C-alpha cells in the first residue's frame, strides 16, 4: 500500500472516543504530529498539539488553511455534528482544490444518522431488515394513528437530539405525550419537526460497526453497549454507560448475515446515489426471534464502543483509518487481539438530566497503574492549580483488556474503585450477562 512514512493528522472531537482514537493514532510508527481541536480534554492534550485557528463551522476555510500550512495528511472526524454539517466535504479539499484524506462521510452520507426518515427510506430501498416505521409531520395525524393501535410504538425525533430523541414508552398515551413535546413544544428544536413512529422490537441489542472506503467493507468485531443509566437496564437512556467487545451474544453466522443483509445493500444504495461514504457506519441491531433488525445507523464510532474496540486493535490504527479514507481497505492488515475488553463509564452527579460540574476527581493515576487498564477522559478539566475536576456528564471511560470478559470486567471495576468524585455514578453490571468468552 502506498502509505507515507510519516503522516500529520488532525483529530476533531473531544470525548473519550476521541481520546481513545488519539492514543491509537499516536501508537503508530507512521504518526507525524497529531493536532487536535479539543485540547481542553486533558487526555488528548497529553498526546496532541493545539491548532491556532477556530474549529468552527462558520470559519471552516481557516481550518482548511491550517491543514495546508502544517501539511495535514489525514483528518479524523469523531462526532456526528460536524459530519452532519458537511465538514468532511469542505475539509476534503485543500485551498488549491487538490484532495486531502478525511475519515468520515460528507453531509449526504451523514444523513443516515442525522435524518432518521431518510435512513428509513434508504433501508427500504436496500431491503435492509428493520423495524416497520411511519414518519409524521403533523402531530394530530400521529395522535390519530396511535389512538387506533393496540400495540405500543417507539417514538423517534428524526433529527439529531444528542442521543435523547428516542422514547420507548410503556403505553401509547405516554408516546403521544412524548411526540407532542417534540412536535409542538419543540423540546429538541427542529430535530423533532418530523417524528418517526416505529414498531417496538424485543431482543438483545448489539452494535456492529463497519468501515466503508467507497469500494470495500470491513466489518469490525461486534460490541455491546449499555444505554440505560442504572443496573438491570433501569432508568433513563444515556449516551452509553459502558460497553464490551467482543459481544458474544452474536454468532459468526449472524455477523455474516448482517454483512450481507445490512452493510452490502446499504453500500450499494449509497453508490447508486453517488454518495462517497468513507468512514465508519454503525448499525444498532436488535437480535429478534425473526433475525437481526436495524434500529438505527450512526455515521461515526460509538461512544463508548470505540474504547474497547480500539483497545483490542493490535494492528496500526493510523494505517486503517488512512486506508479507509484512501479507498484501499483491501490492502491493509487488520488484527484484533483475541482478548476481551470492557469499558465502564463514570458519570457525574445528576447525569443525564442535570449533570453537575466542578467536582474534584482523584485516583486516575492509581487506576491506570493497574496492568491492562486505560482511563479515557471525556468530561474532565485540568485546573491551573493542578486539580482534575468534572466538566461534563460522562466523565471518564475506564477500559480494561484481559483474557476473558470476566477478567476484563473485574479489572475495570478494580480501577473504578480507585477513582472518586462527588456523586460519581456508574453501573455495576457492565458485561455482566455476557456469556463466558472462550
Ligand atoms: P437509538 O438512539 O435509535 O439507538 O435508540 C436508543 C435506544 O432505544 C436503542 O438502543 C434501543 O434500546 C431503543 N430502541 C430504539 N428503537 C427501538 C425499537 N424499534 N424497538 C425497541 N427499542 C428500540
Ligand atoms: N453508544 C451509542 C452511540 O454512540 O450512539
Tab-separated table of C-alpha atoms and ligand atoms in Angstrom:
chain	number	residue	atom	x	y	z
A	1	UNK	CA	0.000	0.000	0.000
A	2	UNK	CA	1.226	3.424	-0.986
A	3	UNK	CA	1.174	4.953	2.508
A	4	UNK	CA	3.584	7.733	3.542
A	5	UNK	CA	6.259	7.057	6.185
A	6	UNK	CA	5.029	9.979	8.279
A	7	UNK	CA	1.542	11.492	8.368
A	8	UNK	CA	0.322	14.567	10.242
A	9	UNK	CA	-3.212	14.051	11.496
A	10	UNK	CA	-5.943	16.432	12.650
A	11	UNK	CA	-8.389	14.900	15.136
A	12	UNK	CA	-11.779	16.575	15.538
A	13	UNK	CA	-13.805	15.944	18.694
A	14	UNK	CA	-13.200	15.957	22.423
A	15	UNK	CA	-14.754	12.948	24.164
A	16	UNK	CA	-13.432	9.646	25.492
A	17	UNK	CA	-13.934	8.210	21.985
A	18	UNK	CA	-11.509	10.771	20.580
A	19	UNK	CA	-9.045	10.245	23.460
A	20	UNK	CA	-9.022	6.525	22.589
A	21	UNK	CA	-8.542	7.349	18.894
A	22	UNK	CA	-5.724	9.770	19.776
A	23	UNK	CA	-3.968	7.051	21.757
A	24	UNK	CA	-4.320	4.521	18.939
A	25	UNK	CA	-3.140	7.026	16.324
A	26	UNK	CA	-0.070	8.116	18.307
A	27	UNK	CA	0.900	4.454	18.804
A	28	UNK	CA	1.537	4.237	15.067
A	29	UNK	CA	5.143	4.440	13.852
A	30	UNK	CA	3.778	6.494	10.937
A	31	UNK	CA	2.394	9.204	13.191
A	32	UNK	CA	3.984	12.575	12.413
A	33	UNK	CA	2.318	15.246	14.569
A	34	UNK	CA	-1.174	14.807	15.918
A	35	UNK	CA	-3.143	18.067	16.071
A	36	UNK	CA	-6.434	18.246	17.939
A	37	UNK	CA	-9.369	20.647	18.055
A	38	UNK	CA	-10.239	19.789	21.689
A	39	UNK	CA	-7.141	20.324	23.772
A	40	UNK	CA	-9.336	21.040	26.813
A	41	UNK	CA	-9.631	17.247	27.093
A	42	UNK	CA	-6.653	16.537	29.408
A	43	UNK	CA	-6.139	13.086	27.874
A	44	UNK	CA	-5.977	14.388	24.317
A	45	UNK	CA	-3.774	17.278	25.478
A	46	UNK	CA	-1.012	14.868	26.534
A	47	UNK	CA	-0.935	13.325	23.049
A	48	UNK	CA	-1.602	16.187	20.616
A	49	UNK	CA	-0.653	19.712	19.623
A	50	UNK	CA	-3.155	22.576	19.554
A	51	UNK	CA	-4.444	24.282	16.435
A	52	UNK	CA	-4.155	28.062	16.184
A	53	UNK	CA	-7.406	28.719	14.304
A	54	UNK	CA	-11.020	28.293	15.447
A	55	UNK	CA	-12.657	24.879	14.926
A	56	UNK	CA	-15.923	26.391	13.808
A	57	UNK	CA	-18.341	25.543	11.028
A	58	UNK	CA	-18.653	29.253	10.236
A	59	UNK	CA	-14.945	29.649	9.547
A	60	UNK	CA	-14.026	26.291	8.128
A	61	UNK	CA	-11.827	27.928	5.496
A	62	UNK	CA	-9.454	28.816	8.341
A	63	UNK	CA	-9.207	25.159	9.347
A	64	UNK	CA	-8.522	24.318	5.678
A	65	UNK	CA	-5.720	26.909	5.645
A	66	UNK	CA	-4.313	25.492	8.891
A	67	UNK	CA	-4.327	21.959	7.458
A	68	UNK	CA	-2.488	23.227	4.359
A	69	UNK	CA	0.045	25.141	6.452
A	70	UNK	CA	1.035	22.219	8.725
A	71	UNK	CA	0.684	19.623	5.992
A	72	UNK	CA	-2.144	17.522	7.423
A	73	UNK	CA	-2.358	14.230	5.510
A	74	UNK	CA	-5.422	12.813	7.267
A	75	UNK	CA	-8.355	14.355	9.126
A	76	UNK	CA	-10.322	12.142	11.512
A	77	UNK	CA	-13.783	13.415	12.467
A	78	UNK	CA	-15.144	11.775	15.649
A	79	UNK	CA	-18.614	13.226	16.421
A	80	UNK	CA	-21.794	13.357	14.351
A	81	UNK	CA	-22.445	17.127	14.435
A	82	UNK	CA	-19.510	18.233	12.245
A	83	UNK	CA	-20.217	15.309	9.909
A	84	UNK	CA	-23.879	16.324	9.564
A	85	UNK	CA	-22.756	19.922	8.946
A	86	UNK	CA	-20.654	18.799	5.998
A	87	UNK	CA	-17.206	19.457	7.457
A	88	UNK	CA	-15.818	16.442	5.596
A	89	UNK	CA	-16.973	17.889	2.241
A	90	UNK	CA	-15.090	21.138	2.874
A	91	UNK	CA	-12.001	19.682	4.536
A	92	UNK	CA	-11.562	17.082	1.785
A	93	UNK	CA	-10.259	19.857	-0.479
A	94	UNK	CA	-7.077	21.827	0.066
A	95	UNK	CA	-7.216	25.576	-0.607
A	96	UNK	CA	-5.821	24.916	-4.119
A	97	UNK	CA	-8.598	22.375	-4.785
A	98	UNK	CA	-6.396	19.267	-4.594
A	99	UNK	CA	-7.705	16.389	-2.450
A	100	UNK	CA	-6.930	15.622	1.186
A	101	UNK	CA	-7.902	12.440	3.032
A	102	UNK	CA	-10.732	12.649	5.531
A	103	UNK	CA	-12.058	9.791	7.656
A	104	UNK	CA	-15.795	10.475	7.905
A	105	UNK	CA	-18.627	10.869	5.395
A	106	UNK	CA	-19.818	14.130	3.859
A	107	UNK	CA	-23.171	15.736	4.696
A	108	UNK	CA	-25.172	13.445	2.393
A	109	UNK	CA	-23.725	10.257	3.886
A	110	UNK	CA	-24.149	11.681	7.395
A	111	UNK	CA	-27.909	11.932	6.785
A	112	UNK	CA	-28.067	8.208	7.569
A	113	UNK	CA	-27.708	9.355	11.186
A	114	UNK	CA	-28.906	12.960	11.071
A	115	UNK	CA	-32.261	12.217	9.419
A	116	UNK	CA	-33.987	9.065	10.608
A	117	UNK	CA	-36.731	9.464	7.970
A	118	UNK	CA	-34.077	9.428	5.236
A	119	UNK	CA	-32.325	6.463	6.890
A	120	UNK	CA	-35.633	4.583	6.852
A	121	UNK	CA	-36.050	5.324	3.131
A	122	UNK	CA	-32.531	4.101	2.406
A	123	UNK	CA	-33.155	0.925	4.416
A	124	UNK	CA	-36.348	0.330	2.432
A	125	UNK	CA	-34.557	0.929	-0.858
A	126	UNK	CA	-31.859	-1.543	0.187
A	127	UNK	CA	-34.322	-4.087	1.658
A	128	UNK	CA	-32.449	-3.967	4.961
A	129	UNK	CA	-34.322	-5.808	7.735
A	130	UNK	CA	-35.562	-3.107	10.125
A	131	UNK	CA	-38.462	-2.204	12.395
A	132	UNK	CA	-41.554	-1.043	10.475
A	133	UNK	CA	-41.979	2.703	10.758
A	134	UNK	CA	-44.067	5.655	9.643
A	135	UNK	CA	-42.991	9.296	9.541
A	136	UNK	CA	-45.357	12.085	10.675
A	137	UNK	CA	-45.087	15.817	10.075
A	138	UNK	CA	-48.423	16.713	11.751
A	139	UNK	CA	-48.952	15.932	15.423
A	140	UNK	CA	-52.724	15.322	15.098
A	141	UNK	CA	-52.152	12.683	12.373
A	142	UNK	CA	-49.690	10.906	14.645
A	143	UNK	CA	-52.135	11.076	17.558
A	144	UNK	CA	-54.960	9.681	15.425
A	145	UNK	CA	-52.726	6.864	14.205
A	146	UNK	CA	-51.552	5.829	17.687
A	147	UNK	CA	-55.075	6.040	19.145
A	148	UNK	CA	-56.194	3.317	16.743
A	149	UNK	CA	-53.383	0.882	17.672
A	150	UNK	CA	-53.293	-1.703	20.418
A	151	UNK	CA	-49.577	-2.399	20.328
A	152	UNK	CA	-47.129	0.171	21.741
A	153	UNK	CA	-44.841	2.120	19.390
A	154	UNK	CA	-41.416	3.718	19.778
A	155	UNK	CA	-41.258	7.496	19.191
A	156	UNK	CA	-38.185	8.999	17.499
A	157	UNK	CA	-37.293	12.595	16.676
A	158	UNK	CA	-35.898	12.299	13.138
A	159	UNK	CA	-33.083	14.842	13.619
A	160	UNK	CA	-30.004	14.891	15.868
A	161	UNK	CA	-31.006	15.212	19.530
A	162	UNK	CA	-27.790	14.302	21.369
A	163	UNK	CA	-28.938	10.729	21.934
A	164	UNK	CA	-32.124	11.851	23.741
A	165	UNK	CA	-34.581	11.776	20.837
A	166	UNK	CA	-35.765	8.161	21.200
A	167	UNK	CA	-38.586	7.333	23.602
A	168	UNK	CA	-39.551	3.731	24.281
A	169	UNK	CA	-42.878	4.257	26.101
A	170	UNK	CA	-44.920	1.723	28.079
A	171	UNK	CA	-48.224	2.991	26.676
A	172	UNK	CA	-49.241	4.855	23.532
A	173	UNK	CA	-50.607	7.674	25.734
A	174	UNK	CA	-47.056	8.166	27.003
A	175	UNK	CA	-45.786	8.015	23.404
A	176	UNK	CA	-48.330	10.634	22.291
A	177	UNK	CA	-47.157	12.974	25.073
A	178	UNK	CA	-43.521	12.494	24.024
A	179	UNK	CA	-44.434	13.215	20.399
A	180	UNK	CA	-46.325	16.372	21.435
A	181	UNK	CA	-43.219	17.571	23.331
A	182	UNK	CA	-41.162	17.010	20.188
A	183	UNK	CA	-43.544	18.324	17.529
A	184	UNK	CA	-45.417	21.120	19.294
A	185	UNK	CA	-43.221	22.144	22.225
A	186	UNK	CA	-40.100	21.552	20.104
A	187	UNK	CA	-38.023	20.349	23.064
A	188	UNK	CA	-35.375	19.200	20.558
A	189	UNK	CA	-35.801	22.207	18.258
A	190	UNK	CA	-36.086	21.350	14.557
A	191	UNK	CA	-34.852	17.785	15.236
A	192	UNK	CA	-38.405	16.987	16.393
A	193	UNK	CA	-40.266	18.623	13.483
A	194	UNK	CA	-40.756	15.212	11.925
A	195	UNK	CA	-41.309	12.175	14.122
A	196	UNK	CA	-40.823	8.520	13.282
A	197	UNK	CA	-43.266	6.094	14.884
A	198	UNK	CA	-41.705	2.669	14.936
A	199	UNK	CA	-42.733	-0.866	15.781
A	200	UNK	CA	-41.261	-1.899	19.141
A	201	UNK	CA	-38.823	-4.765	18.830
A	202	UNK	CA	-37.718	-7.163	21.542
A	203	UNK	CA	-34.414	-8.919	21.833
A	204	UNK	CA	-30.742	-8.369	22.616
A	205	UNK	CA	-29.038	-5.279	21.204
A	206	UNK	CA	-25.622	-5.279	19.590
A	207	UNK	CA	-23.584	-2.564	17.929
A	208	UNK	CA	-22.000	-3.725	14.689
A	209	UNK	CA	-19.643	-1.248	13.058
A	210	UNK	CA	-18.132	-1.484	9.586
A	211	UNK	CA	-15.529	0.595	7.790
A	212	UNK	CA	-16.569	1.754	4.307
A	213	UNK	CA	-13.948	3.077	1.882
A	214	UNK	CA	-16.186	3.607	-1.166
A	215	UNK	CA	-15.365	0.141	-2.553
A	216	UNK	CA	-14.676	-2.238	0.299
A	217	UNK	CA	-16.449	-3.037	3.557
A	218	UNK	CA	-14.644	-4.214	6.663
A	219	UNK	CA	-16.934	-5.390	9.447
A	220	UNK	CA	-15.387	-4.870	12.908
A	221	UNK	CA	-15.882	-7.181	15.903
A	222	UNK	CA	-19.318	-6.732	17.487
A	223	UNK	CA	-19.745	-4.665	20.653
A	224	UNK	CA	-22.469	-4.401	23.214
A	225	UNK	CA	-23.466	-1.097	24.739
A	226	UNK	CA	-25.434	-0.400	27.947
A	227	UNK	CA	-27.634	2.627	27.261
A	228	UNK	CA	-29.732	2.863	30.424
A	229	UNK	CA	-28.371	4.744	33.429
A	230	UNK	CA	-28.919	2.151	36.158
A	231	UNK	CA	-28.236	-1.526	36.795
A	232	UNK	CA	-30.619	-4.031	35.234
A	233	UNK	CA	-31.351	-1.646	32.333
A	234	UNK	CA	-33.359	0.694	34.541
A	235	UNK	CA	-33.576	4.455	34.441
A	236	UNK	CA	-33.331	6.894	31.541
A	237	UNK	CA	-31.429	6.356	28.299
A	238	UNK	CA	-27.939	7.859	28.251
A	239	UNK	CA	-25.191	8.233	25.678
A	240	UNK	CA	-23.912	4.860	26.925
A	241	UNK	CA	-22.782	3.764	30.405
A	242	UNK	CA	-20.399	1.026	29.284
A	243	UNK	CA	-19.596	-1.423	26.538
A	244	UNK	CA	-17.721	-4.611	25.875
A	245	UNK	CA	-16.129	-6.281	22.892
A	246	UNK	CA	-16.458	-8.875	21.504
A	247	UNK	CA	-20.197	-9.115	22.174
A	248	UNK	CA	-20.560	-12.850	22.319
A	249	UNK	CA	-24.341	-12.658	22.246
A	250	UNK	CA	-23.942	-12.833	18.470
A	251	UNK	CA	-22.530	-15.712	16.448
A	252	UNK	CA	-20.423	-15.772	13.291
A	253	UNK	CA	-23.377	-16.757	11.099
A	254	UNK	CA	-25.432	-13.771	12.279
A	255	UNK	CA	-22.436	-11.474	11.717
A	256	UNK	CA	-22.248	-12.725	8.128
A	257	UNK	CA	-25.969	-12.209	7.741
A	258	UNK	CA	-25.571	-8.604	8.964
A	259	UNK	CA	-22.770	-8.053	6.472
A	260	UNK	CA	-24.774	-9.396	3.525
A	261	UNK	CA	-28.240	-8.097	4.509
A	262	UNK	CA	-27.302	-4.727	6.008
A	263	UNK	CA	-23.883	-3.383	5.026
A	264	UNK	CA	-23.581	-4.683	1.442
A	265	UNK	CA	-27.019	-3.426	0.295
A	266	UNK	CA	-26.602	-0.065	2.088
A	267	UNK	CA	-23.212	0.366	0.381
A	268	UNK	CA	-24.971	-0.358	-2.929
A	269	UNK	CA	-27.663	2.302	-2.446
A	270	UNK	CA	-25.040	4.809	-1.315
A	271	UNK	CA	-23.137	4.124	-4.549
A	272	UNK	CA	-26.369	4.295	-6.566
A	273	UNK	CA	-26.970	7.774	-5.109
A	274	UNK	CA	-23.328	8.735	-5.755
A	275	UNK	CA	-22.656	9.225	-2.058
A	276	UNK	CA	-18.983	8.689	-1.405
A	277	UNK	CA	-19.025	7.273	2.117
A	278	UNK	CA	-15.542	6.959	3.585
A	279	UNK	CA	-15.666	6.315	7.288
A	280	UNK	CA	-17.467	4.087	9.720
A	281	UNK	CA	-21.098	3.032	9.602
A	282	UNK	CA	-22.506	1.889	12.938
A	283	UNK	CA	-25.604	-0.300	12.837
A	284	UNK	CA	-27.576	-0.528	16.084
A	285	UNK	CA	-29.074	-4.005	15.771
A	286	UNK	CA	-31.801	-5.825	17.674
A	287	UNK	CA	-31.395	-9.605	17.570
A	288	UNK	CA	-35.070	-10.573	17.323
A	289	UNK	CA	-36.552	-14.082	17.042
A	290	UNK	CA	-37.126	-13.195	13.354
A	291	UNK	CA	-33.450	-12.367	12.823
A	292	UNK	CA	-31.291	-9.256	13.184
A	293	UNK	CA	-33.065	-5.934	12.544
A	294	UNK	CA	-31.586	-2.445	12.320
A	295	UNK	CA	-32.766	0.103	14.920
A	296	UNK	CA	-30.581	2.961	13.760
A	297	UNK	CA	-27.496	3.970	11.840
A	298	UNK	CA	-24.729	6.207	13.139
A	299	UNK	CA	-22.004	7.521	10.860
A	300	UNK	CA	-19.204	7.547	13.440
A	301	UNK	CA	-17.653	5.305	16.028
A	302	UNK	CA	-19.908	4.626	19.003
A	303	UNK	CA	-19.011	6.147	22.334
A	304	UNK	CA	-18.263	4.045	24.438
A	305	UNK	CA	-17.996	1.218	21.844
A	306	UNK	CA	-14.900	2.808	20.310
A	307	UNK	CA	-12.934	2.483	23.555
A	308	UNK	CA	-13.000	-1.354	23.802
A	309	UNK	CA	-12.705	-1.680	20.008
A	310	UNK	CA	-9.543	0.414	19.761
A	311	UNK	CA	-8.168	-1.273	22.891
A	312	UNK	CA	-8.434	-4.649	21.138
A	313	UNK	CA	-6.902	-3.456	17.862
A	314	UNK	CA	-3.389	-4.865	17.519
A	315	UNK	CA	-2.615	-3.579	14.028
A	316	UNK	CA	-1.957	0.049	13.139
A	317	UNK	CA	-4.992	2.362	13.654
A	318	UNK	CA	-3.474	5.170	11.593
A	319	UNK	CA	-2.948	2.821	8.636
A	320	UNK	CA	-6.505	1.548	8.998
A	321	UNK	CA	-8.153	4.991	9.043
A	322	UNK	CA	-5.831	6.248	6.290
A	323	UNK	CA	-6.697	3.253	4.070
A	324	UNK	CA	-10.422	3.824	4.719
A	325	UNK	CA	-10.142	7.457	3.654
A	326	UNK	CA	-7.969	6.474	0.666
A	327	UNK	CA	-10.181	3.622	-0.612
A	328	UNK	CA	-7.595	0.866	-0.082
A	329	UNK	CA	-9.069	-1.061	2.830
A	330	UNK	CA	-8.485	-4.295	0.927
A	331	UNK	CA	-4.726	-3.764	1.200
A	332	UNK	CA	-4.460	-3.201	4.916
A	333	UNK	CA	-3.551	-5.734	7.562
A	334	UNK	CA	-6.146	-5.705	10.360
A	335	UNK	CA	-5.700	-7.691	13.504
A	336	UNK	CA	-7.708	-7.677	16.720
A	337	UNK	CA	-6.485	-9.238	19.955
A	338	UNK	CA	-8.235	-12.490	20.952
A	339	UNK	CA	-8.587	-10.878	24.391
A	340	UNK	CA	-11.751	-9.171	25.595
A	341	UNK	CA	-12.217	-5.555	26.521
A	342	UNK	CA	-14.712	-3.986	28.924
A	343	UNK	CA	-15.371	-0.267	29.320
A	344	UNK	CA	-17.127	1.215	32.371
A	345	UNK	CA	-18.257	4.842	32.168
A	346	UNK	CA	-18.092	7.038	35.274
A	347	UNK	CA	-20.721	9.774	35.095
A	348	UNK	CA	-21.224	12.919	37.129
A	349	UNK	CA	-23.974	13.522	39.694
A	350	UNK	CA	-27.276	14.377	38.018
A	351	UNK	CA	-26.378	12.821	34.638
A	352	UNK	CA	-28.139	12.612	32.191
A	353	UNK	CA	-30.757	15.281	33.093
A	354	UNK	CA	-28.721	17.841	35.061
A	355	UNK	CA	-25.058	16.881	35.298
A	356	UNK	CA	-23.063	18.682	37.990
A	357	UNK	CA	-19.657	20.074	37.145
A	358	UNK	CA	-16.607	21.230	39.065
A	359	UNK	CA	-16.137	18.309	41.490
A	360	UNK	CA	-12.554	17.225	42.173
A	361	UNK	CA	-11.565	13.832	40.718
A	362	UNK	CA	-8.910	11.708	42.432
A	363	UNK	CA	-7.302	8.351	41.746
A	364	UNK	CA	-6.932	8.367	37.938
A	365	UNK	CA	-3.208	7.587	38.160
A	366	UNK	CA	-3.813	4.739	40.617
A	367	UNK	CA	-6.454	3.297	38.284
A	368	UNK	CA	-4.084	3.486	35.311
A	369	UNK	CA	-1.333	1.783	37.315
A	370	UNK	CA	-3.373	-1.445	37.133
A	371	UNK	CA	-1.993	-3.543	34.305
A	372	UNK	CA	-4.386	-3.787	31.370
A	373	UNK	CA	-6.322	-0.633	32.338
A	374	UNK	CA	-6.598	2.649	30.402
A	375	UNK	CA	-8.620	5.633	31.552
A	376	UNK	CA	-10.010	7.808	28.772
A	377	UNK	CA	-11.095	11.360	29.537
A	378	UNK	CA	-14.438	12.832	28.471
A	379	UNK	CA	-15.996	15.397	30.860
A	380	UNK	CA	-12.864	16.344	32.801
A	381	UNK	CA	-10.918	19.565	33.078
A	382	UNK	CA	-7.447	20.241	34.450
A	383	UNK	CA	-7.462	23.383	36.601
A	384	UNK	CA	-4.497	25.752	36.866
A	385	UNK	CA	-3.887	24.543	40.429
A	386	UNK	CA	-3.397	21.012	39.066
A	387	UNK	CA	-6.744	19.605	40.230
A	388	UNK	CA	-8.711	17.470	37.806
A	389	UNK	CA	-12.430	18.324	38.008
A	390	UNK	CA	-15.634	17.124	36.366
A	391	UNK	CA	-16.811	19.209	33.394
A	392	UNK	CA	-19.344	17.000	31.616
A	393	UNK	CA	-21.983	14.294	32.034
A	394	UNK	CA	-19.868	11.313	31.113
A	395	UNK	CA	-16.593	11.953	32.931
A	396	UNK	CA	-14.218	9.028	32.387
A	397	UNK	CA	-14.200	5.754	30.441
A	398	UNK	CA	-12.289	3.028	32.261
A	399	UNK	CA	-11.263	0.404	29.723
A	400	UNK	CA	-9.642	-2.915	30.567
A	401	UNK	CA	-8.156	-5.649	28.405
A	402	UNK	CA	-7.816	-9.230	29.669
A	403	UNK	CA	-8.075	-12.849	28.560
A	404	UNK	CA	-11.781	-13.135	29.282
A	405	UNK	CA	-14.712	-10.763	29.626
A	406	UNK	CA	-14.990	-11.667	33.334
A	407	UNK	CA	-11.354	-10.797	33.952
A	408	UNK	CA	-11.614	-7.557	31.966
A	409	UNK	CA	-14.735	-6.618	33.922
A	410	UNK	CA	-13.017	-7.341	37.265
A	411	UNK	CA	-10.065	-5.168	36.242
A	412	UNK	CA	-12.308	-2.298	35.098
A	413	UNK	CA	-14.221	-2.342	38.394
A	414	UNK	CA	-10.998	-2.595	40.421
A	415	UNK	CA	-9.869	0.557	38.598
A	416	UNK	CA	-13.252	2.230	39.213
A	417	UNK	CA	-12.748	1.640	42.965
A	418	UNK	CA	-9.633	3.812	42.811
A	419	UNK	CA	-11.432	6.821	41.358
A	420	UNK	CA	-13.508	9.219	43.439
A	421	UNK	CA	-15.557	12.332	42.893
A	422	UNK	CA	-18.693	13.693	44.497
A	423	UNK	CA	-21.856	11.968	43.264
A	424	UNK	CA	-19.978	9.602	40.920
A	425	UNK	CA	-22.428	7.297	39.125
A	426	UNK	CA	-21.655	4.071	37.316
A	427	UNK	CA	-23.331	0.791	36.537
A	428	UNK	CA	-22.228	-2.321	38.416
A	429	UNK	CA	-23.412	-4.772	35.781
A	430	UNK	CA	-21.490	-3.838	32.629
A	431	UNK	CA	-20.821	-7.030	30.640
A	432	UNK	CA	-22.469	-8.946	33.475
A	433	UNK	CA	-24.804	-11.053	31.414
A	434	UNK	CA	-22.284	-11.774	28.729
A	435	UNK	CA	-21.867	-15.489	28.126
A	436	UNK	CA	-18.428	-16.803	29.094
A	437	UNK	CA	-15.882	-15.829	26.457
A	438	UNK	CA	-13.985	-18.848	25.146
B	1	LIG	P1	-31.371	4.761	19.072
B	1	LIG	O1	-30.849	6.114	19.513
B	1	LIG	O2	-32.186	4.773	17.822
B	1	LIG	O3	-30.330	3.686	19.173
B	1	LIG	O4	-32.376	4.331	20.224
B	1	LIG	C1	-31.999	4.338	21.569
B	1	LIG	C2	-32.440	3.058	22.194
B	1	LIG	O5	-33.857	2.944	22.115
B	1	LIG	C3	-31.917	1.819	21.490
B	1	LIG	O6	-30.638	1.498	21.905
B	1	LIG	C4	-32.952	0.800	21.928
B	1	LIG	O7	-32.676	0.336	23.221
B	1	LIG	C5	-34.222	1.587	21.944
B	1	LIG	N1	-34.952	1.413	20.664
B	1	LIG	C6	-34.826	2.137	19.534
B	1	LIG	N2	-35.650	1.690	18.567
B	1	LIG	C7	-36.347	0.665	19.100
B	1	LIG	C8	-37.360	-0.217	18.624
B	1	LIG	N3	-37.846	-0.105	17.392
B	1	LIG	N4	-37.820	-1.163	19.455
B	1	LIG	C9	-37.355	-1.267	20.722
B	1	LIG	N5	-36.397	-0.466	21.244
B	1	LIG	C10	-35.889	0.491	20.459
B	2	LIG	N1	-23.079	4.215	22.258
B	2	LIG	C1	-24.092	4.710	21.446
B	2	LIG	C2	-23.690	5.729	20.488
B	2	LIG	O1	-22.527	6.052	20.345
B	2	LIG	O2	-24.570	6.235	19.814
